[in-house]
């Protein structure tokens, strides 16, 4: 039985991590996948090789692209963590606690934050592998070449593969002579002088991309490096067992805390993934399940409500905080531009969708391309019939593994001049504005109004516009736009409420003449107004949170 | 003769002849090239790239010698063989054969004319994705026109900010200016000899920083515009963006004392003045001028004229009378980017329907004016049905480099054309050759503000 403990340990670690990634971290995996574009072109590869450590970046990005399918992504991510755990724990006779804490360390520091990069994990994996190789060679007592030369060669190779910083950890873990510490710095200087002079020295030192904001100092790589070094040296210190246990305990606690801390971020990213793949019903379900509301969640929920034609009935059942929850204010950030691009795309505001996709693309802090943004740019240009530009984006997507098939199909439609054969493109093309207008980034209601004026039957824009004015609490403008005769099967709940509120506030007598009157709704509205007028701090007010009037009074 | 072996295997014996031009990028039929230009490689056009398994090109000179290259994705012509061909011939025939869906086709021959007017060896430009307000990777690069190789002069990794408006005095690297925006080193960088320094810009007094530059031939004075710009967007049009000025003025700055001069013509509330350009003799300052307007009521009726004013460098004084050179508004047009040929005889400029940021205007075309006769004509050889915009003369006036979006309407590539100052006519232009022609498609960049330069600049020479 004893001999089975080690494989069982690693199997348990791997399966547990797999389950965590597959069910608890797919939002993050989607986020990572969509903000890069692994391209099988020389210019892409060459761009990464300008730093020592570029090989590792290439490897990590190659792996990350498979997050496209989160099951495959989960296998990859869990395998990287488990293999790292194996490399670190092997030097400690596969101590299960060290194995578990090593895997969790990598998970906690490199996988559950949206800006921590896979390359950070693989760089540390390379360190672990090189330490194993060195230990194996040392154990074989090979004299040719000498130990020192061998370590120097290994550290140079590791510097080139995973960056001088990773090599430095390896050197510290294996050093026997003082001068063995020089090669990683030498590699860094050679790259700085001969390969990419413009880059700051620190970029050459780290080499590998540990964090998406490349100019920002982050402690995580040093945390992992410190852990590896401490584990390696722990045997040489008194109370080694306690140190190992203590360290492992800290790591485990930190990782659990970190997972807990990042659960809201994961939730937002889940909404993002569901919107990306047009899972509108699931978005609403998820929104109903989670009471926590973030701007991104509200925006995606509202988008889903419009798509499912439920916004008139359910807008204020979900937490709202103004028009920003419908159409975001202009921002230079990656995430907000992704959402905006989705919203504008479905509204048929193709130039705006294209602009947001482009802005998102350019805002990615580590200068990567985004497959999602590039695909959106291709779609926008196909819909606009700017086929030459679309081909350019499609050519980029064709150089990837995961989007190649889509790009080829899109190109076939273009070549056959049958882009209207794709339902999505044809629908959105029909929604596009008919006349050109200038606008600034603060004038979206102007554009929505124009869309509705141009095509009254365009329900999507109509719902957006009505929701926009309701969120603005502009009931007068609502009444200017609202056409009760459009609704033969009953006026949607919140339009009805706004309508009743308007009529009631102008002329209560006229309420009796309304044909599509929801008596129950009216009586709740009247109750609410009565309570509010009597005491606006009355706790019963919160029983009316589903009313539009509550939104007007409290937001 | 050189053969570049690649994964494809030409089978030209069984090729079918076609009278069509080949579906490749770039097409070279009737272009005029300098003898010292880098090899012109080709690649299959994006439309047929997937179906094409091999592209083959044979350049044959009128002395009977040939250079051949082929490859799956692009050709890769040997540079020495190419230069032997261009140095010994005044006409070269390009024969392209392609294997598409397994069938080899030999396309109509293209004729290239080789001019013995050598071109300046380098071009400096900015590479940036053609976006909106946010910018990702970008930098100022220099490319050798003789080899097609490129190297970076300064990029965003150094400053984490935007950069543009690089300009040189008399095409020499000893006097260079560069505008850096935001990031760690915002300001106007002046490179004099091997020393770089930032000039002190009185932003509070001017209301902004120095933007579009033009060096005086003395290598000491620079005319700058100061612009307060904003982007607005089209909801439907293919133009996508308009860049408008809330106001703009012009100043002439002494780079040694860092003091500036201006006058009521260049700086006033009733007009916008921008895009300065010194005449080669340094006696005139050309610029674009439009009636000031309230940006809130911006319409497509905003149109710029090209004007000039006298400048005396000895006394550092600007004339008090402005002369209208191109009254574009009277023609219902807008005129931008005046650029005078080194002999002072001609002016090339952009003519578009409205506005000033012609790089986003598909209708923008290049026109030339004979400054002696004031005759204006369209540069038909240069124009396409897409954008033609920023342009710059070579030091001898034999070549003009200009920005064009003829490839797809969105990404800008520099094109180069030969100019005959006797006739005032341009030859057919060619796209700036790259060592890897596929970079035009793979790199996702526009090449902005191409400027000919005589010397190679080392990245180490630009010190922040």
PDB file of C-alpha atoms in Angstrom, chain A residues 191-201 204, chain B residues 152-153 157-158 458-463:
ATOM      1  CA  UNK A 191      19.696  40.473 -24.432  1.00  0.00           C
ATOM      2  CA  UNK A 192      19.557  44.109 -23.381  1.00  0.00           C
ATOM      3  CA  UNK A 193      22.538  45.122 -25.478  1.00  0.00           C
ATOM      4  CA  UNK A 194      22.200  42.936 -28.537  1.00  0.00           C
ATOM      5  CA  UNK A 195      18.559  41.983 -28.881  1.00  0.00           C
ATOM      6  CA  UNK A 196      16.202  44.617 -27.546  1.00  0.00           C
ATOM      7  CA  UNK A 197      17.960  47.710 -26.318  1.00  0.00           C
ATOM      8  CA  UNK A 198      14.766  49.728 -25.902  1.00  0.00           C
ATOM      9  CA  UNK A 199      13.270  47.499 -23.213  1.00  0.00           C
ATOM     10  CA  UNK A 200      14.000  48.420 -19.594  1.00  0.00           C
ATOM     11  CA  UNK A 201      16.508  46.237 -17.787  1.00  0.00           C
ATOM     12  CA  UNK A 204      14.914  41.601 -19.363  1.00  0.00           C
TER      13      UNK A 204
ATOM     14  CA  UNK B 152      13.354  50.422 -33.628  1.00  0.00           C
ATOM     15  CA  UNK B 153      14.448  53.920 -32.617  1.00  0.00           C
ATOM     16  CA  UNK B 157       8.317  50.071 -23.631  1.00  0.00           C
ATOM     17  CA  UNK B 158      10.574  53.024 -22.844  1.00  0.00           C
ATOM     18  CA  UNK B 458      21.079  54.119 -33.763  1.00  0.00           C
ATOM     19  CA  UNK B 459      18.489  53.470 -31.091  1.00  0.00           C
ATOM     20  CA  UNK B 460      21.159  54.472 -28.573  1.00  0.00           C
ATOM     21  CA  UNK B 461      21.219  57.979 -30.035  1.00  0.00           C
ATOM     22  CA  UNK B 462      17.740  58.705 -28.755  1.00  0.00           C
ATOM     23  CA  UNK B 463      18.186  59.206 -25.056  1.00  0.00           C
TER      24      UNK B 463
END
